[in-house]
Amino acid sequence: DRPSPPEHIVIETSGLALPKPLLKAFGWPSVRTRMTVDGVITVVDAPAVADGRFADDPEAVARQREADDSRDHDNPIEEVYEDQLDCADLVVLNKTDLLNEAELAAIEAGLATRSRRVRLIRAREGRVDPAVILGLSAAAEDDLAARPSHHDGADEHEHDDFTSFVLPLREQESVEAFIARLEHVARAHDVLRMKGYARIAGKSLRLGVQAVGARIRHAFEQGEASPGQLVVIGLHGLDPVAVQRSFDEA
């Protein structure tokens, strides 16, 4: 309704979001007549794929089934990963500077086996020219049938597979000790994501952290002089009390 409305609106979803429910919202009459989905962009964490974070080991699963064929072997992370790929109009393979050419080629070969073939570009630190990702003219809301999902026909708002909570953080004695604690927690509890900030003794700036598994990036940043906090995301059943205890004991 603005005199000069924006040409594009970029919607960044959660890394664990299912894309099709959002696309379906653009089919609502009040939205459809005024907006279209120019394209769905999926950003892939290349090192996480190389580490096998998004896929089970098929041989290990087969052995588990032989031992107990009643066990549920669904991998919710793998399903979300595949849903996001199969809904995409463009895939950005990110953090490519952390892998060698052979590793990147293997990932790209795996992505090429998806039923939905889309363009793929490489990126470092998420740097992509906006001209590359805007103006795809995909009209994705009209193309839902060509975007398969593990959750088609189901309640697509099930985020019961995952859980998240916020941990309060006391002042930390040093950057090194804090990062070591985060790595310990990530490995001990198979944490998917952590993000937040902490106060470090003797430092005027707060320390911001972003973690994918046990891979952690950190940098000092401006911020209010409030207590630190950490958002922790993991599979359903991740125990906040156990995570807090593990962090305090590390």
Short mmCIF file of C-alpha atoms in Angstrom, two decimals:
data_model
loop_
_atom_site.label_atom_id
_atom_site.label_comp_id
_atom_site.label_asym_id
_atom_site.label_seq_id
_atom_site.Cartn_x
_atom_site.Cartn_y
_atom_site.Cartn_z
CA ASP A 1 0.00 0.00 0.00
CA ARG A 2 3.01 2.31 0.06
CA PRO A 3 3.36 4.94 -2.69
CA SER A 4 6.66 3.31 -3.64
CA PRO A 5 6.38 -0.36 -2.64
CA PRO A 6 9.52 -2.52 -2.54
CA GLU A 7 10.44 -4.43 -5.67
CA HIS A 8 11.42 -7.48 -3.66
CA ILE A 9 10.83 -8.77 -0.14
CA VAL A 10 13.38 -11.26 1.15
CA ILE A 11 12.01 -13.74 3.70
CA GLU A 12 14.66 -15.58 5.69
CA THR A 13 13.22 -18.66 7.37
CA SER A 14 14.65 -20.79 10.13
CA GLY A 15 17.35 -23.21 9.06
CA LEU A 16 14.98 -26.00 10.09
CA ALA A 17 11.93 -24.59 8.31
CA LEU A 18 9.81 -26.57 5.87
CA PRO A 19 9.45 -24.40 2.75
CA LYS A 20 6.20 -25.64 1.20
CA PRO A 21 3.83 -24.33 3.91
CA LEU A 22 5.22 -20.85 3.32
CA LEU A 23 4.78 -21.20 -0.44
CA LYS A 24 1.17 -22.29 0.07
CA ALA A 25 0.49 -19.06 1.96
CA PHE A 26 1.17 -17.16 -1.26
CA GLY A 27 -1.83 -18.91 -2.78
CA TRP A 28 -4.18 -17.08 -0.42
CA PRO A 29 -6.44 -14.74 -2.48
CA SER A 30 -5.44 -11.65 -0.47
CA VAL A 31 -1.78 -12.34 -1.19
CA ARG A 32 -1.84 -13.98 -4.61
CA THR A 33 -3.19 -10.92 -6.41
CA ARG A 34 -0.42 -8.70 -5.10
CA MET A 35 2.72 -10.83 -4.71
CA THR A 36 4.48 -13.79 -6.25
CA VAL A 37 7.34 -15.98 -5.05
CA ASP A 38 10.18 -14.90 -7.31
CA GLY A 39 12.25 -17.90 -6.21
CA VAL A 40 13.24 -20.18 -3.35
CA ILE A 41 16.92 -20.02 -2.41
CA THR A 42 18.41 -22.85 -0.36
CA VAL A 43 21.76 -22.20 1.33
CA VAL A 44 23.79 -25.37 1.92
CA ASP A 45 26.48 -25.54 4.61
CA ALA A 46 29.16 -27.36 2.61
CA PRO A 47 31.36 -28.51 5.53
CA ALA A 48 28.31 -29.83 7.38
CA VAL A 49 27.33 -31.90 4.34
CA ALA A 50 30.90 -33.18 4.05
CA ASP A 51 30.76 -34.20 7.73
CA GLY A 52 27.58 -36.19 7.10
CA ARG A 53 25.45 -34.00 9.36
CA PHE A 54 22.42 -34.19 7.05
CA ALA A 55 22.41 -37.87 6.11
CA ASP A 56 22.57 -41.22 7.83
CA ASP A 57 25.24 -43.75 6.99
CA PRO A 58 23.24 -46.25 4.86
CA GLU A 59 25.38 -49.19 5.97
CA ALA A 60 24.97 -48.27 9.64
CA VAL A 61 21.20 -47.97 9.21
CA ALA A 62 21.09 -51.37 7.48
CA ARG A 63 22.95 -52.93 10.40
CA GLN A 64 20.53 -51.34 12.86
CA ARG A 65 17.55 -52.68 10.92
CA GLU A 66 19.05 -56.17 10.90
CA ALA A 67 19.46 -55.99 14.67
CA ASP A 68 15.96 -54.62 15.26
CA ASP A 69 13.66 -54.11 12.28
CA SER A 70 11.08 -52.38 14.48
CA ARG A 71 13.33 -49.40 15.16
CA ASP A 72 12.40 -46.06 13.69
CA HIS A 73 15.28 -44.83 11.52
CA ASP A 74 13.74 -41.63 10.22
CA ASN A 75 16.25 -38.80 10.24
CA PRO A 76 14.34 -35.49 10.64
CA ILE A 77 17.41 -33.42 9.75
CA GLU A 78 17.89 -35.34 6.52
CA GLU A 79 14.20 -34.92 5.68
CA VAL A 80 14.27 -31.15 6.23
CA TYR A 81 17.50 -30.91 4.22
CA GLU A 82 15.96 -32.81 1.30
CA ASP A 83 12.71 -30.83 1.50
CA GLN A 84 14.64 -27.57 1.28
CA LEU A 85 16.66 -28.81 -1.69
CA ASP A 86 13.62 -30.17 -3.53
CA CYS A 87 11.77 -26.87 -3.11
CA ALA A 88 14.63 -24.70 -4.33
CA ASP A 89 15.00 -22.72 -7.53
CA LEU A 90 18.63 -21.94 -6.72
CA VAL A 91 21.08 -23.64 -4.36
CA VAL A 92 23.93 -21.63 -2.81
CA LEU A 93 26.76 -23.91 -1.69
CA ASN A 94 28.30 -21.84 1.09
CA LYS A 95 31.57 -21.93 3.08
CA THR A 96 33.34 -23.42 0.07
CA ASP A 97 36.67 -22.00 1.24
CA LEU A 98 36.68 -24.58 4.06
CA LEU A 99 36.81 -27.58 1.69
CA ASN A 100 39.07 -28.72 -1.11
CA GLU A 101 38.00 -29.12 -4.73
CA ALA A 102 37.50 -32.89 -4.49
CA GLU A 103 35.19 -32.49 -1.47
CA LEU A 104 33.18 -29.78 -3.21
CA ALA A 105 32.88 -31.87 -6.37
CA ALA A 106 31.56 -34.80 -4.33
CA ILE A 107 28.91 -32.61 -2.68
CA GLU A 108 27.85 -31.14 -6.01
CA ALA A 109 27.60 -34.63 -7.51
CA GLY A 110 25.31 -35.62 -4.65
CA LEU A 111 23.14 -32.55 -5.13
CA ALA A 112 22.86 -33.37 -8.83
CA THR A 113 21.11 -36.66 -7.99
CA ARG A 114 18.07 -34.86 -6.55
CA SER A 115 14.84 -35.30 -8.50
CA ARG A 116 14.54 -31.54 -8.91
CA ARG A 117 17.43 -30.10 -10.93
CA VAL A 118 18.25 -26.50 -10.13
CA ARG A 119 21.09 -24.07 -10.62
CA LEU A 120 23.92 -24.23 -8.08
CA ILE A 121 26.45 -21.55 -7.25
CA ARG A 122 29.37 -21.50 -4.82
CA ALA A 123 29.84 -18.87 -2.14
CA ARG A 124 32.13 -17.91 0.72
CA GLU A 125 30.75 -16.37 3.92
CA GLY A 126 27.36 -16.02 2.24
CA ARG A 127 28.58 -13.40 -0.23
CA VAL A 128 26.28 -13.50 -3.26
CA ASP A 129 25.50 -10.68 -5.69
CA PRO A 130 21.80 -9.79 -5.19
CA ALA A 131 21.41 -9.70 -8.96
CA VAL A 132 22.03 -13.46 -8.97
CA ILE A 133 19.29 -14.38 -6.52
CA LEU A 134 16.64 -11.75 -7.36
CA GLY A 135 14.65 -11.78 -10.56
CA LEU A 136 14.35 -15.57 -10.99
CA SER A 137 10.66 -15.22 -11.96
CA ALA A 138 9.92 -18.74 -10.77
CA ALA A 139 6.32 -18.09 -9.60
CA ALA A 140 6.97 -20.89 -7.12
CA GLU A 141 3.44 -20.77 -5.67
CA ASP A 142 2.15 -22.08 -9.03
CA ASP A 143 4.66 -24.93 -9.13
CA LEU A 144 4.03 -26.82 -5.88
CA ALA A 145 3.48 -30.20 -7.52
CA ALA A 146 7.03 -30.15 -8.90
CA ARG A 147 8.47 -29.54 -5.42
CA PRO A 148 8.21 -32.89 -3.57
CA SER A 149 8.25 -33.02 0.21
CA HIS A 150 8.56 -35.76 2.82
CA HIS A 151 5.66 -34.02 4.55
CA ASP A 152 3.17 -33.85 1.67
CA GLY A 153 -0.27 -34.77 2.94
CA ALA A 154 0.82 -34.47 6.56
CA ASP A 155 0.62 -31.74 9.14
CA GLU A 156 3.47 -29.65 7.82
CA HIS A 157 3.69 -27.56 10.94
CA GLU A 158 5.29 -30.39 12.94
CA HIS A 159 8.35 -29.01 14.56
CA ASP A 160 8.09 -31.66 17.25
CA ASP A 161 11.20 -33.19 15.66
CA PHE A 162 13.26 -30.31 17.03
CA THR A 163 13.52 -28.34 20.21
CA SER A 164 15.08 -25.03 21.19
CA PHE A 165 15.66 -23.20 24.43
CA VAL A 166 17.66 -20.31 25.86
CA LEU A 167 20.43 -20.78 28.40
CA PRO A 168 21.47 -17.85 30.60
CA LEU A 169 25.23 -17.34 30.66
CA ARG A 170 27.29 -15.95 33.50
CA GLU A 171 30.38 -13.88 32.77
CA GLN A 172 33.06 -16.08 31.23
CA GLU A 173 36.67 -16.00 32.37
CA SER A 174 38.16 -16.09 28.84
CA VAL A 175 37.26 -16.51 25.18
CA GLU A 176 39.23 -19.75 24.95
CA ALA A 177 37.47 -21.34 27.93
CA PHE A 178 34.06 -20.27 26.65
CA ILE A 179 34.60 -21.70 23.17
CA ALA A 180 35.94 -24.93 24.68
CA ARG A 181 32.74 -25.21 26.75
CA LEU A 182 30.59 -24.72 23.66
CA GLU A 183 32.51 -27.37 21.73
CA HIS A 184 32.14 -29.78 24.64
CA VAL A 185 28.39 -29.22 24.84
CA ALA A 186 27.91 -29.55 21.08
CA ARG A 187 29.71 -32.88 20.95
CA ALA A 188 28.30 -34.30 24.18
CA HIS A 189 24.67 -33.60 23.21
CA ASP A 190 24.83 -33.60 19.38
CA VAL A 191 23.60 -30.00 19.31
CA LEU A 192 22.57 -28.74 15.87
CA ARG A 193 22.89 -24.97 16.33
CA MET A 194 23.89 -22.48 19.00
CA LYS A 195 23.83 -18.72 18.77
CA GLY A 196 24.05 -15.94 21.27
CA TYR A 197 26.55 -13.85 23.17
CA ALA A 198 28.50 -13.78 26.42
CA ARG A 199 30.29 -11.31 28.62
CA ILE A 200 34.02 -11.95 28.91
CA ALA A 201 35.89 -10.83 32.03
CA GLY A 202 37.89 -7.65 31.41
CA LYS A 203 36.32 -6.96 27.98
CA SER A 204 34.09 -3.98 27.23
CA LEU A 205 32.45 -5.63 24.20
CA ARG A 206 30.32 -8.75 24.29
CA LEU A 207 31.35 -11.90 22.42
CA GLY A 208 28.88 -13.06 19.76
CA VAL A 209 28.93 -16.75 18.80
CA GLN A 210 27.39 -18.82 16.01
CA ALA A 211 27.80 -22.60 16.01
CA VAL A 212 26.87 -25.36 13.58
CA GLY A 213 27.52 -28.54 15.52
CA ALA A 214 30.95 -28.11 17.06
CA ARG A 215 32.10 -25.59 14.43
CA ILE A 216 32.03 -22.22 16.16
CA ARG A 217 32.62 -18.70 14.89
CA HIS A 218 32.98 -15.84 17.32
CA ALA A 219 33.72 -12.13 17.31
CA PHE A 220 33.46 -9.22 19.71
CA GLU A 221 30.56 -6.88 18.97
CA GLN A 222 28.75 -3.86 20.34
CA GLY A 223 25.84 -4.66 22.64
CA GLU A 224 23.95 -3.78 25.76
CA ALA A 225 25.57 -4.56 29.09
CA SER A 226 23.05 -7.30 29.85
CA PRO A 227 23.69 -10.88 30.96
CA GLY A 228 24.72 -13.29 28.22
CA GLN A 229 22.40 -15.86 26.72
CA LEU A 230 22.64 -18.76 24.31
CA VAL A 231 19.95 -20.20 22.03
CA VAL A 232 20.41 -23.96 21.69
CA ILE A 233 18.69 -25.99 18.93
CA GLY A 234 18.69 -29.77 18.75
CA LEU A 235 16.58 -32.84 18.13
CA HIS A 236 13.45 -33.45 20.18
CA GLY A 237 14.37 -34.70 23.62
CA LEU A 238 17.42 -32.50 24.10
CA ASP A 239 17.42 -31.79 27.84
CA PRO A 240 18.04 -28.13 28.81
CA VAL A 241 19.03 -29.12 32.34
CA ALA A 242 21.58 -31.65 31.10
CA VAL A 243 22.98 -29.15 28.59
CA GLN A 244 23.31 -26.48 31.29
CA ARG A 245 25.01 -28.94 33.63
CA SER A 246 27.39 -30.06 30.89
CA PHE A 247 28.25 -26.45 30.10
CA ASP A 248 28.89 -25.60 33.76
CA GLU A 249 31.06 -28.68 34.30
CA ALA A 250 33.17 -28.31 31.15
#
